[in-house]
Every structure is written in C-alpha cells, then in structure tokens.
mmCIF file of C-alpha atoms in Angstrom:
data_model
loop_
_atom_site.group_PDB
_atom_site.id
_atom_site.type_symbol
_atom_site.label_atom_id
_atom_site.label_comp_id
_atom_site.label_asym_id
_atom_site.label_seq_id
_atom_site.Cartn_x
_atom_site.Cartn_y
_atom_site.Cartn_z
ATOM 1 C CA UNK A 1 -27.768 -38.506 6.171
ATOM 2 C CA UNK A 2 -27.808 -35.032 7.528
ATOM 3 C CA UNK A 3 -25.579 -32.575 5.783
ATOM 4 C CA UNK A 4 -23.867 -29.602 7.388
ATOM 5 C CA UNK A 5 -24.978 -26.255 6.185
ATOM 6 C CA UNK A 6 -22.969 -23.023 6.231
ATOM 7 C CA UNK A 7 -24.647 -20.142 8.017
ATOM 8 C CA UNK A 8 -25.604 -17.327 5.756
ATOM 9 C CA UNK A 9 -23.408 -14.594 7.190
ATOM 10 C CA UNK A 10 -23.269 -11.233 5.495
ATOM 11 C CA UNK A 11 -19.768 -9.784 5.634
ATOM 12 C CA UNK A 12 -19.117 -6.076 5.324
ATOM 13 C CA UNK A 13 -16.416 -5.168 2.834
ATOM 14 C CA UNK A 14 -14.523 -2.121 1.686
ATOM 15 C CA UNK A 15 -15.537 -0.572 -1.606
ATOM 16 C CA UNK A 16 -13.554 -1.914 -4.510
ATOM 17 C CA UNK A 17 -10.463 0.032 -5.489
ATOM 18 C CA UNK A 18 -11.207 2.451 -8.254
ATOM 19 C CA UNK A 19 -8.351 3.211 -10.573
ATOM 20 C CA UNK A 20 -4.712 3.629 -9.671
ATOM 21 C CA UNK A 21 -2.995 6.158 -7.432
ATOM 22 C CA UNK A 22 -1.852 8.822 -9.822
ATOM 23 C CA UNK A 23 0.150 11.999 -10.202
ATOM 24 C CA UNK A 24 -2.541 14.306 -8.792
ATOM 25 C CA UNK A 25 -2.639 12.517 -5.453
ATOM 26 C CA UNK A 26 1.143 12.356 -5.312
ATOM 27 C CA UNK A 27 1.412 16.113 -5.943
ATOM 28 C CA UNK A 28 -1.135 16.807 -3.199
ATOM 29 C CA UNK A 29 0.923 14.638 -0.865
ATOM 30 C CA UNK A 30 4.113 16.546 -1.689
ATOM 31 C CA UNK A 31 2.410 19.900 -1.077
ATOM 32 C CA UNK A 32 1.320 18.575 2.309
ATOM 33 C CA UNK A 33 4.889 17.594 3.130
ATOM 34 C CA UNK A 34 6.183 21.049 2.181
ATOM 35 C CA UNK A 35 3.535 22.775 4.292
ATOM 36 C CA UNK A 36 4.092 20.562 7.320
ATOM 37 C CA UNK A 37 7.850 21.142 7.621
ATOM 38 C CA UNK A 38 9.039 24.244 9.474
ATOM 39 C CA UNK A 39 12.267 24.448 7.510
ATOM 40 C CA UNK A 40 10.232 25.322 4.406
ATOM 41 C CA UNK A 41 8.836 28.452 6.048
ATOM 42 C CA UNK A 42 12.146 29.426 7.604
ATOM 43 C CA UNK A 43 14.087 29.038 4.370
ATOM 44 C CA UNK A 44 11.573 30.768 2.112
ATOM 45 C CA UNK A 45 11.110 33.502 4.721
ATOM 46 C CA UNK A 46 14.866 34.013 4.850
ATOM 47 C CA UNK A 47 14.952 34.219 1.051
ATOM 48 C CA UNK A 48 12.364 36.997 1.038
ATOM 49 C CA UNK A 49 13.662 38.975 4.020
ATOM 50 C CA UNK A 50 17.330 38.853 3.008
ATOM 51 C CA UNK A 51 16.658 39.685 -0.649
ATOM 52 C CA UNK A 52 14.287 42.584 0.017
ATOM 53 C CA UNK A 53 16.163 43.842 3.074
ATOM 54 C CA UNK A 54 19.494 43.997 1.280
ATOM 55 C CA UNK A 55 17.856 45.553 -1.779
ATOM 56 C CA UNK A 56 16.624 48.395 0.433
ATOM 57 C CA UNK A 57 19.960 48.741 2.232
ATOM 58 C CA UNK A 58 22.055 48.728 -0.940
ATOM 59 C CA UNK A 59 19.880 51.133 -2.906
ATOM 60 C CA UNK A 60 19.478 53.477 0.085
ATOM 61 C CA UNK A 61 23.236 53.583 0.544
ATOM 62 C CA UNK A 62 23.762 54.153 -3.164
ATOM 63 C CA UNK A 63 21.214 56.978 -3.206
ATOM 64 C CA UNK A 64 22.949 58.666 -0.270
ATOM 65 C CA UNK A 65 26.327 58.311 -1.980
ATOM 66 C CA UNK A 66 25.128 60.251 -5.027
ATOM 67 C CA UNK A 67 25.439 63.456 -2.959
ATOM 68 C CA UNK A 68 29.229 63.030 -2.850
ATOM 69 C CA UNK A 69 29.598 61.233 -6.169
ATOM 70 C CA UNK A 70 26.940 62.618 -8.519
ATOM 71 C CA UNK A 71 28.862 61.385 -11.540
ATOM 72 C CA UNK A 72 28.042 57.826 -10.553
ATOM 73 C CA UNK A 73 24.520 58.397 -11.839
ATOM 74 C CA UNK A 74 25.861 57.976 -15.355
ATOM 75 C CA UNK A 75 25.144 54.501 -16.657
ATOM 76 C CA UNK A 76 23.657 53.421 -13.326
ATOM 77 C CA UNK A 77 21.578 50.229 -13.562
ATOM 78 C CA UNK A 78 18.925 50.673 -10.874
ATOM 79 C CA UNK A 79 17.169 47.413 -11.724
ATOM 80 C CA UNK A 80 20.256 45.263 -11.359
ATOM 81 C CA UNK A 81 21.183 47.044 -8.128
ATOM 82 C CA UNK A 82 17.776 46.212 -6.642
ATOM 83 C CA UNK A 83 17.928 42.571 -7.710
ATOM 84 C CA UNK A 84 21.591 41.921 -6.930
ATOM 85 C CA UNK A 85 21.081 40.529 -3.437
ATOM 86 C CA UNK A 86 18.255 38.301 -4.658
ATOM 87 C CA UNK A 87 20.170 36.546 -7.412
ATOM 88 C CA UNK A 88 23.470 36.408 -5.523
ATOM 89 C CA UNK A 89 22.315 35.317 -2.063
ATOM 90 C CA UNK A 90 18.871 34.037 -3.056
ATOM 91 C CA UNK A 91 20.374 31.232 -5.119
ATOM 92 C CA UNK A 92 22.398 30.125 -2.107
ATOM 93 C CA UNK A 93 19.380 30.088 0.212
ATOM 94 C CA UNK A 94 17.064 28.375 -2.251
ATOM 95 C CA UNK A 95 19.672 25.703 -2.975
ATOM 96 C CA UNK A 96 19.359 24.566 0.641
ATOM 97 C CA UNK A 97 15.652 23.806 0.413
ATOM 98 C CA UNK A 98 16.104 22.390 -3.089
ATOM 99 C CA UNK A 99 18.479 19.775 -1.746
ATOM 100 C CA UNK A 100 16.448 19.088 1.389
ATOM 101 C CA UNK A 101 13.215 18.388 -0.503
ATOM 102 C CA UNK A 102 14.502 14.947 -1.421
ATOM 103 C CA UNK A 103 17.554 14.300 0.786
ATOM 104 C CA UNK A 104 15.619 14.815 4.026
ATOM 105 C CA UNK A 105 13.418 11.814 3.215
ATOM 106 C CA UNK A 106 16.478 9.630 2.801
ATOM 107 C CA UNK A 107 17.993 10.817 6.097
ATOM 108 C CA UNK A 108 14.778 10.075 8.025
ATOM 109 C CA UNK A 109 13.811 6.933 6.115
ATOM 110 C CA UNK A 110 10.524 8.563 5.090
ATOM 111 C CA UNK A 111 11.290 7.749 1.462
ATOM 112 C CA UNK A 112 10.331 4.103 2.125
ATOM 113 C CA UNK A 113 6.916 5.199 3.349
ATOM 114 C CA UNK A 114 6.458 7.406 0.289
ATOM 115 C CA UNK A 115 7.333 4.555 -2.057
ATOM 116 C CA UNK A 116 5.072 2.161 -0.183
ATOM 117 C CA UNK A 117 2.134 4.530 -0.613
ATOM 118 C CA UNK A 118 3.028 5.128 -4.254
ATOM 119 C CA UNK A 119 5.202 2.336 -5.692
ATOM 120 C CA UNK A 120 5.556 4.042 -9.060
ATOM 121 C CA UNK A 121 8.823 5.835 -8.483
ATOM 122 C CA UNK A 122 8.582 8.009 -11.561
ATOM 123 C CA UNK A 123 5.309 9.452 -10.274
ATOM 124 C CA UNK A 124 6.821 10.199 -6.854
ATOM 125 C CA UNK A 125 9.841 11.902 -8.376
ATOM 126 C CA UNK A 126 7.767 13.975 -10.792
ATOM 127 C CA UNK A 127 5.376 14.995 -8.018
ATOM 128 C CA UNK A 128 8.243 16.203 -5.845
ATOM 129 C CA UNK A 129 9.702 18.235 -8.703
ATOM 130 C CA UNK A 130 6.351 19.761 -9.690
ATOM 131 C CA UNK A 131 5.294 20.706 -6.163
ATOM 132 C CA UNK A 132 8.677 22.155 -5.279
ATOM 133 C CA UNK A 133 8.994 24.076 -8.559
ATOM 134 C CA UNK A 134 5.539 25.610 -8.112
ATOM 135 C CA UNK A 135 6.283 26.851 -4.600
ATOM 136 C CA UNK A 136 9.727 28.140 -5.526
ATOM 137 C CA UNK A 137 8.542 29.944 -8.638
ATOM 138 C CA UNK A 138 5.759 31.757 -6.777
ATOM 139 C CA UNK A 139 7.982 32.922 -3.914
ATOM 140 C CA UNK A 140 10.746 33.881 -6.364
ATOM 141 C CA UNK A 141 8.414 36.013 -8.474
ATOM 142 C CA UNK A 142 6.981 37.737 -5.393
ATOM 143 C CA UNK A 143 10.462 38.373 -3.974
ATOM 144 C CA UNK A 144 11.806 39.665 -7.281
ATOM 145 C CA UNK A 145 8.981 42.174 -7.774
ATOM 146 C CA UNK A 146 9.023 43.350 -4.141
ATOM 147 C CA UNK A 147 12.826 43.752 -4.163
ATOM 148 C CA UNK A 148 12.584 45.806 -7.357
ATOM 149 C CA UNK A 149 9.860 48.150 -6.108
ATOM 150 C CA UNK A 150 11.502 48.543 -2.692
ATOM 151 C CA UNK A 151 14.813 49.390 -4.304
ATOM 152 C CA UNK A 152 13.317 51.902 -6.700
ATOM 153 C CA UNK A 153 11.513 53.588 -3.808
ATOM 154 C CA UNK A 154 14.925 54.250 -2.212
ATOM 155 C CA UNK A 155 16.189 55.730 -5.494
ATOM 156 C CA UNK A 156 13.118 57.872 -6.085
ATOM 157 C CA UNK A 157 13.978 61.481 -6.878
ATOM 158 C CA UNK A 158 17.585 60.723 -7.842
ATOM 159 C CA UNK A 159 16.903 60.678 -11.566
ATOM 160 C CA UNK A 160 18.041 57.087 -12.089
ATOM 161 C CA UNK A 161 15.154 54.951 -10.804
ATOM 162 C CA UNK A 162 13.781 52.412 -13.299
ATOM 163 C CA UNK A 163 10.097 51.848 -13.930
ATOM 164 C CA UNK A 164 7.815 49.022 -14.974
ATOM 165 C CA UNK A 165 5.294 51.423 -16.450
ATOM 166 C CA UNK A 166 7.215 53.827 -18.660
ATOM 167 C CA UNK A 167 10.552 54.402 -20.363
ATOM 168 C CA UNK A 168 13.272 56.080 -18.310
ATOM 169 C CA UNK A 169 16.225 58.064 -19.632
ATOM 170 C CA UNK A 170 19.421 58.431 -17.620
ATOM 171 C CA UNK A 171 22.790 60.033 -18.476
ATOM 172 C CA UNK A 172 25.253 57.707 -20.132
ATOM 173 C CA UNK A 173 28.507 59.519 -19.345
ATOM 174 C CA UNK A 174 29.762 62.068 -16.842
ATOM 175 C CA UNK A 175 32.802 64.298 -16.505
ATOM 176 C CA UNK A 176 33.493 65.325 -12.922
ATOM 177 C CA UNK A 177 35.633 68.433 -12.374
ATOM 178 C CA UNK A 178 37.091 69.608 -9.100
ATOM 179 C CA UNK A 179 37.606 73.349 -9.285
ATOM 180 C CA UNK A 180 39.830 75.145 -6.823
ATOM 181 C CA UNK A 181 41.535 72.053 -5.428
ATOM 182 C CA UNK A 182 43.616 68.987 -6.163
ATOM 183 C CA UNK A 183 40.750 66.700 -7.043
ATOM 184 C CA UNK A 184 41.292 66.923 -10.787
ATOM 185 C CA UNK A 185 39.027 65.374 -13.393
ATOM 186 C CA UNK A 186 37.257 62.100 -12.872
ATOM 187 C CA UNK A 187 35.866 60.726 -16.152
ATOM 188 C CA UNK A 188 32.601 58.780 -16.287
ATOM 189 C CA UNK A 189 31.913 59.325 -12.612
ATOM 190 C CA UNK A 190 33.740 56.142 -11.611
ATOM 191 C CA UNK A 191 36.427 57.688 -9.452
ATOM 192 C CA UNK A 192 36.451 58.931 -5.868
ATOM 193 C CA UNK A 193 34.493 61.883 -4.598
ATOM 194 C CA UNK A 194 35.944 65.332 -4.086
ATOM 195 C CA UNK A 195 39.182 65.299 -2.092
ATOM 196 C CA UNK A 196 39.952 67.446 0.954
ATOM 197 C CA UNK A 197 41.298 70.243 -1.229
ATOM 198 C CA UNK A 198 38.351 70.383 -3.630
ATOM 199 C CA UNK A 199 36.721 73.758 -3.542
ATOM 200 C CA UNK A 200 33.853 73.180 -5.975
ATOM 201 C CA UNK A 201 32.579 70.099 -7.745
ATOM 202 C CA UNK A 202 30.959 70.289 -11.149
ATOM 203 C CA UNK A 203 29.494 67.419 -13.146
ATOM 204 C CA UNK A 204 28.853 67.480 -16.855
ATOM 205 C CA UNK A 205 26.633 64.707 -18.178
ATOM 206 C CA UNK A 206 26.589 63.635 -21.800
ATOM 207 C CA UNK A 207 24.706 61.064 -23.819
ATOM 208 C CA UNK A 208 21.717 59.065 -22.656
ATOM 209 C CA UNK A 209 20.815 55.487 -21.833
ATOM 210 C CA UNK A 210 17.194 54.481 -22.413
ATOM 211 C CA UNK A 211 15.687 51.929 -20.040
ATOM 212 C CA UNK A 212 12.455 50.461 -21.392
ATOM 213 C CA UNK A 213 9.744 48.927 -19.251
ATOM 214 C CA UNK A 214 10.033 45.678 -21.213
ATOM 215 C CA UNK A 215 13.733 45.338 -20.353
ATOM 216 C CA UNK A 216 12.945 45.927 -16.689
ATOM 217 C CA UNK A 217 10.201 43.284 -16.750
ATOM 218 C CA UNK A 218 12.591 40.839 -18.435
ATOM 219 C CA UNK A 219 15.164 41.430 -15.692
ATOM 220 C CA UNK A 220 12.649 40.915 -12.876
ATOM 221 C CA UNK A 221 11.084 37.762 -14.291
ATOM 222 C CA UNK A 222 14.399 36.416 -15.557
ATOM 223 C CA UNK A 223 15.968 36.786 -12.121
ATOM 224 C CA UNK A 224 13.065 34.908 -10.518
ATOM 225 C CA UNK A 225 13.382 32.149 -13.117
ATOM 226 C CA UNK A 226 17.121 31.901 -12.516
ATOM 227 C CA UNK A 227 16.666 31.422 -8.777
ATOM 228 C CA UNK A 228 13.967 28.806 -9.445
ATOM 229 C CA UNK A 229 16.239 26.926 -11.841
ATOM 230 C CA UNK A 230 19.029 26.957 -9.259
ATOM 231 C CA UNK A 231 16.588 25.319 -6.851
ATOM 232 C CA UNK A 232 15.988 22.584 -9.433
ATOM 233 C CA UNK A 233 19.736 22.130 -9.886
ATOM 234 C CA UNK A 234 19.990 21.552 -6.137
ATOM 235 C CA UNK A 235 17.037 19.143 -6.324
ATOM 236 C CA UNK A 236 18.741 17.176 -9.076
ATOM 237 C CA UNK A 237 22.050 17.029 -7.213
ATOM 238 C CA UNK A 238 20.219 15.988 -4.040
ATOM 239 C CA UNK A 239 18.497 13.117 -5.827
ATOM 240 C CA UNK A 240 21.860 11.930 -7.124
ATOM 241 C CA UNK A 241 23.927 12.057 -3.924
ATOM 242 C CA UNK A 242 21.015 11.537 -1.449
ATOM 243 C CA UNK A 243 22.851 13.459 1.279
ATOM 244 C CA UNK A 244 21.884 16.997 2.340
ATOM 245 C CA UNK A 245 25.305 18.372 3.262
ATOM 246 C CA UNK A 246 26.942 16.772 0.240
ATOM 247 C CA UNK A 247 24.313 18.139 -2.145
ATOM 248 C CA UNK A 248 24.573 21.667 -0.754
ATOM 249 C CA UNK A 249 28.375 21.549 -0.940
ATOM 250 C CA UNK A 250 28.288 20.444 -4.581
ATOM 251 C CA UNK A 251 25.820 23.181 -5.575
ATOM 252 C CA UNK A 252 27.864 25.867 -3.798
ATOM 253 C CA UNK A 253 30.994 24.644 -5.561
ATOM 254 C CA UNK A 254 29.221 24.621 -8.933
ATOM 255 C CA UNK A 255 27.727 28.099 -8.591
ATOM 256 C CA UNK A 256 30.361 29.945 -6.561
ATOM 257 C CA UNK A 257 33.708 28.120 -6.443
ATOM 258 C CA UNK A 258 34.018 26.977 -10.059
ATOM 259 C CA UNK A 259 33.367 30.508 -11.444
ATOM 260 C CA UNK A 260 36.155 31.840 -9.198
ATOM 261 C CA UNK A 261 38.554 29.153 -10.402
ATOM 262 C CA UNK A 262 37.516 29.900 -13.964
ATOM 263 C CA UNK A 263 38.821 33.452 -13.522
ATOM 264 C CA UNK A 264 42.352 32.086 -13.096
ATOM 265 C CA UNK A 265 42.397 30.496 -16.548
ATOM 266 C CA UNK A 266 43.983 32.182 -19.581
ATOM 267 C CA UNK A 267 41.570 34.650 -21.161
ATOM 268 C CA UNK A 268 40.951 32.689 -24.361
ATOM 269 C CA UNK A 269 40.010 29.609 -22.299
ATOM 270 C CA UNK A 270 37.972 31.564 -19.779
ATOM 271 C CA UNK A 271 35.937 33.368 -22.436
ATOM 272 C CA UNK A 272 35.039 30.086 -24.120
ATOM 273 C CA UNK A 273 34.174 28.299 -20.886
ATOM 274 C CA UNK A 274 32.258 30.974 -18.979
ATOM 275 C CA UNK A 275 29.154 30.938 -21.153
ATOM 276 C CA UNK A 276 28.620 27.249 -20.418
ATOM 277 C CA UNK A 277 28.647 27.607 -16.627
ATOM 278 C CA UNK A 278 25.281 27.654 -14.826
ATOM 279 C CA UNK A 279 26.005 30.937 -13.012
ATOM 280 C CA UNK A 280 26.725 32.948 -16.169
ATOM 281 C CA UNK A 281 23.086 34.001 -16.554
ATOM 282 C CA UNK A 282 23.413 36.304 -13.515
ATOM 283 C CA UNK A 283 25.768 38.524 -15.543
ATOM 284 C CA UNK A 284 23.237 39.266 -18.266
ATOM 285 C CA UNK A 285 19.704 38.433 -17.119
ATOM 286 C CA UNK A 286 19.285 41.473 -14.845
ATOM 287 C CA UNK A 287 21.169 44.008 -16.987
ATOM 288 C CA UNK A 288 19.070 46.882 -18.333
ATOM 289 C CA UNK A 289 21.756 49.508 -19.027
ATOM 290 C CA UNK A 290 24.559 49.203 -21.545
ATOM 291 C CA UNK A 291 25.552 46.282 -23.691
ATOM 292 C CA UNK A 292 25.816 42.686 -22.580
ATOM 293 C CA UNK A 293 29.087 40.879 -22.019
ATOM 294 C CA UNK A 294 30.521 40.133 -25.462
ATOM 295 C CA UNK A 295 31.693 36.735 -24.238
ATOM 296 C CA UNK A 296 28.203 35.659 -23.166
ATOM 297 C CA UNK A 297 24.975 35.080 -25.011
ATOM 298 C CA UNK A 298 21.976 37.339 -24.518
ATOM 299 C CA UNK A 299 19.686 36.989 -21.509
ATOM 300 C CA UNK A 300 17.322 34.197 -22.543
ATOM 301 C CA UNK A 301 19.845 31.903 -24.309
ATOM 302 C CA UNK A 302 22.187 32.269 -21.336
ATOM 303 C CA UNK A 303 19.351 31.421 -18.960
ATOM 304 C CA UNK A 304 18.682 28.427 -21.190
ATOM 305 C CA UNK A 305 22.184 27.134 -20.382
ATOM 306 C CA UNK A 306 21.320 27.191 -16.677
ATOM 307 C CA UNK A 307 18.035 25.427 -17.437
ATOM 308 C CA UNK A 308 19.912 22.769 -19.412
ATOM 309 C CA UNK A 309 22.113 22.074 -16.374
ATOM 310 C CA UNK A 310 18.966 21.602 -14.296
ATOM 311 C CA UNK A 311 17.355 19.327 -16.887
ATOM 312 C CA UNK A 312 20.412 17.080 -17.133
ATOM 313 C CA UNK A 313 20.843 16.777 -13.363
ATOM 314 C CA UNK A 314 17.138 16.117 -12.799
ATOM 315 C CA UNK A 315 17.197 13.529 -15.579
ATOM 316 C CA UNK A 316 20.150 11.708 -14.025
ATOM 317 C CA UNK A 317 18.461 11.927 -10.634
ATOM 318 C CA UNK A 318 15.233 10.483 -12.047
ATOM 319 C CA UNK A 319 17.079 7.516 -13.544
ATOM 320 C CA UNK A 320 18.936 6.780 -10.304
ATOM 321 C CA UNK A 321 15.755 7.259 -8.266
ATOM 322 C CA UNK A 322 14.088 4.501 -10.280
ATOM 323 C CA UNK A 323 17.048 2.121 -10.309
ATOM 324 C CA UNK A 324 18.522 2.311 -6.806
ATOM 325 C CA UNK A 325 17.141 0.891 -3.603
ATOM 326 C CA UNK A 326 15.510 3.325 -1.201
#
C-alpha cells in the first residue's frame, strides 16, 4: 500500500525571544514619549523663560530702587531674590507636566497600549517616574543656575550681589536719616524713600552679613531639587486620580491654597503645622542672609518633608497603578 508522504518544506521563523522586556527598554520608551509631545517643550520652555525673565525683571527693578532707598541694601538676600520667581511660579508650571505625564495616557487610552507592550505594570510606572525625574531635574538645575547668574548680573555694582566663587559681605543694618525735611528716621532701611520735603538723605550702615559661596550653592541646588520634587508630587497625584485637571487642581490646592488657609489658624497651631506642609521648604531652602524661620527646620530637613510627601503619593500611585484596571 502506498503511503502519503509530507513534503519537506522549510519554513522561515523569527528568532527566538531572548530574555524579557525590562526596565531599560521601558525607560527608553518613556523618553521617546516625552520627546514626541509638543506640550513637553512648551511647558519646560515656559518654566525656563518665566523663571529667568522674572529673575532679571525683579532684580533689575530692585537695583534701580536702591537709588531712592539705599538703606534697603542692608540684609538684602540677592540669591533668594534671583530664585524667587523660579520656586514660586516654577513649581506651578512644572506641576502641570508632572500631572500630564501619566494622566494624558489615560485620557487618550494610550495606557492600554503601553501595558500591552510591557505587561509588568511596576516596570512601566518606574520607567515613567525615572524618565520624567531625569528630564525635570536637568531643566531645573539649568534654570536655577541661569536665573541666579542673570539676577546677579542685574545687581552687579550695587554692593549686594552674591557669588558662587567667593564670600561676600553686605551691611546687616541701616539707619536712614532725612535732613532738612519731614522724612525723619527710617530704621533698617525698610521704610519709604525720602519724602517731598526731604532735603538730604544720609544712610549709616552697621554690622555685616557674610554670604558664603557654599550657602549660595545650597540655595541654587536646593531650589532646583524642590521644583523637581513638586513635579513628582504632581506625578503621584496624577497616578492616583488619573485626571489631568483634577490632579492639577489638587496640587495647586496643596501647595498654594492650604498654606493660605493655614495662616488663619491660631499661632500655636500654625507654627506646629507649617513645618509639615510640602511648601514650607521654599521659606528656608533659598535663604542665604539672616537666620532661618524658628518655626521651621533647616534647609535640608525641611526639603526632606517635601520629598516625603512625594514618596508617599508616588507609593500610593504605584499601588493603585498595579491594582486598578487601565
């Protein structure tokens, strides 16, 4: 009996899978997503332009004002003045992109594609956090240093500009006298300039404040770290609520509204609560002149409180990211 034979057909095949998709590939994918979205460039560009532009405007205006109010040079913190716009408005701008990094994928449904390509949700979440933190930290450091140098350039020649390369000494106190008019004495240079009837203005400085290069460097780097941590707070909130507008609203309330409400509390409550709020680091991290707020911890421990907020929110977000449906 004849038997049927199977033709010897050689089939081409794909190479066998080698290993498992890991964190490195997921991070590369997240960097690609960040680069391919226009909102990333617009938001980070706005962060840089607003922070540096306002630093120049504020310090230039302050430098011009010294002509009418020379006593204001006493105890003037040039570093904090340069960085003020960055840590006040920068945290608001960076919170937007921090929330959008994860919420935008839920709004478009892209998160399902991401989880199909990489089913291990913990890897996806970690990759998003790592890629976003890296980009934010770099742009924050660049913005912080540029804002500082631009601000000090506006204050150059006024006797109060800080430096990253040597110690600077500025007057600690000032007594302003208006001679030949009704201006009177203005202690510490904190009052108004000479009035209409002031014939001659004299300023007597006393004491000194020493600004070291190490304190200036701490303020610059600390401010950049604070803005980066705020971005991670927004990322954590975004992963919890999964809605862009809701996440941004919560972060704004946490960083701006709650501190205002806290001011209405009785002093003994307010002083105990304020050091545990995530925004408190802005009051000490950029200070280079004078003592710190007695109701707050020093710069790094206070920044650690903000970092703890970020860690808790990111941790909750990671748990929910793994447990909930996409």
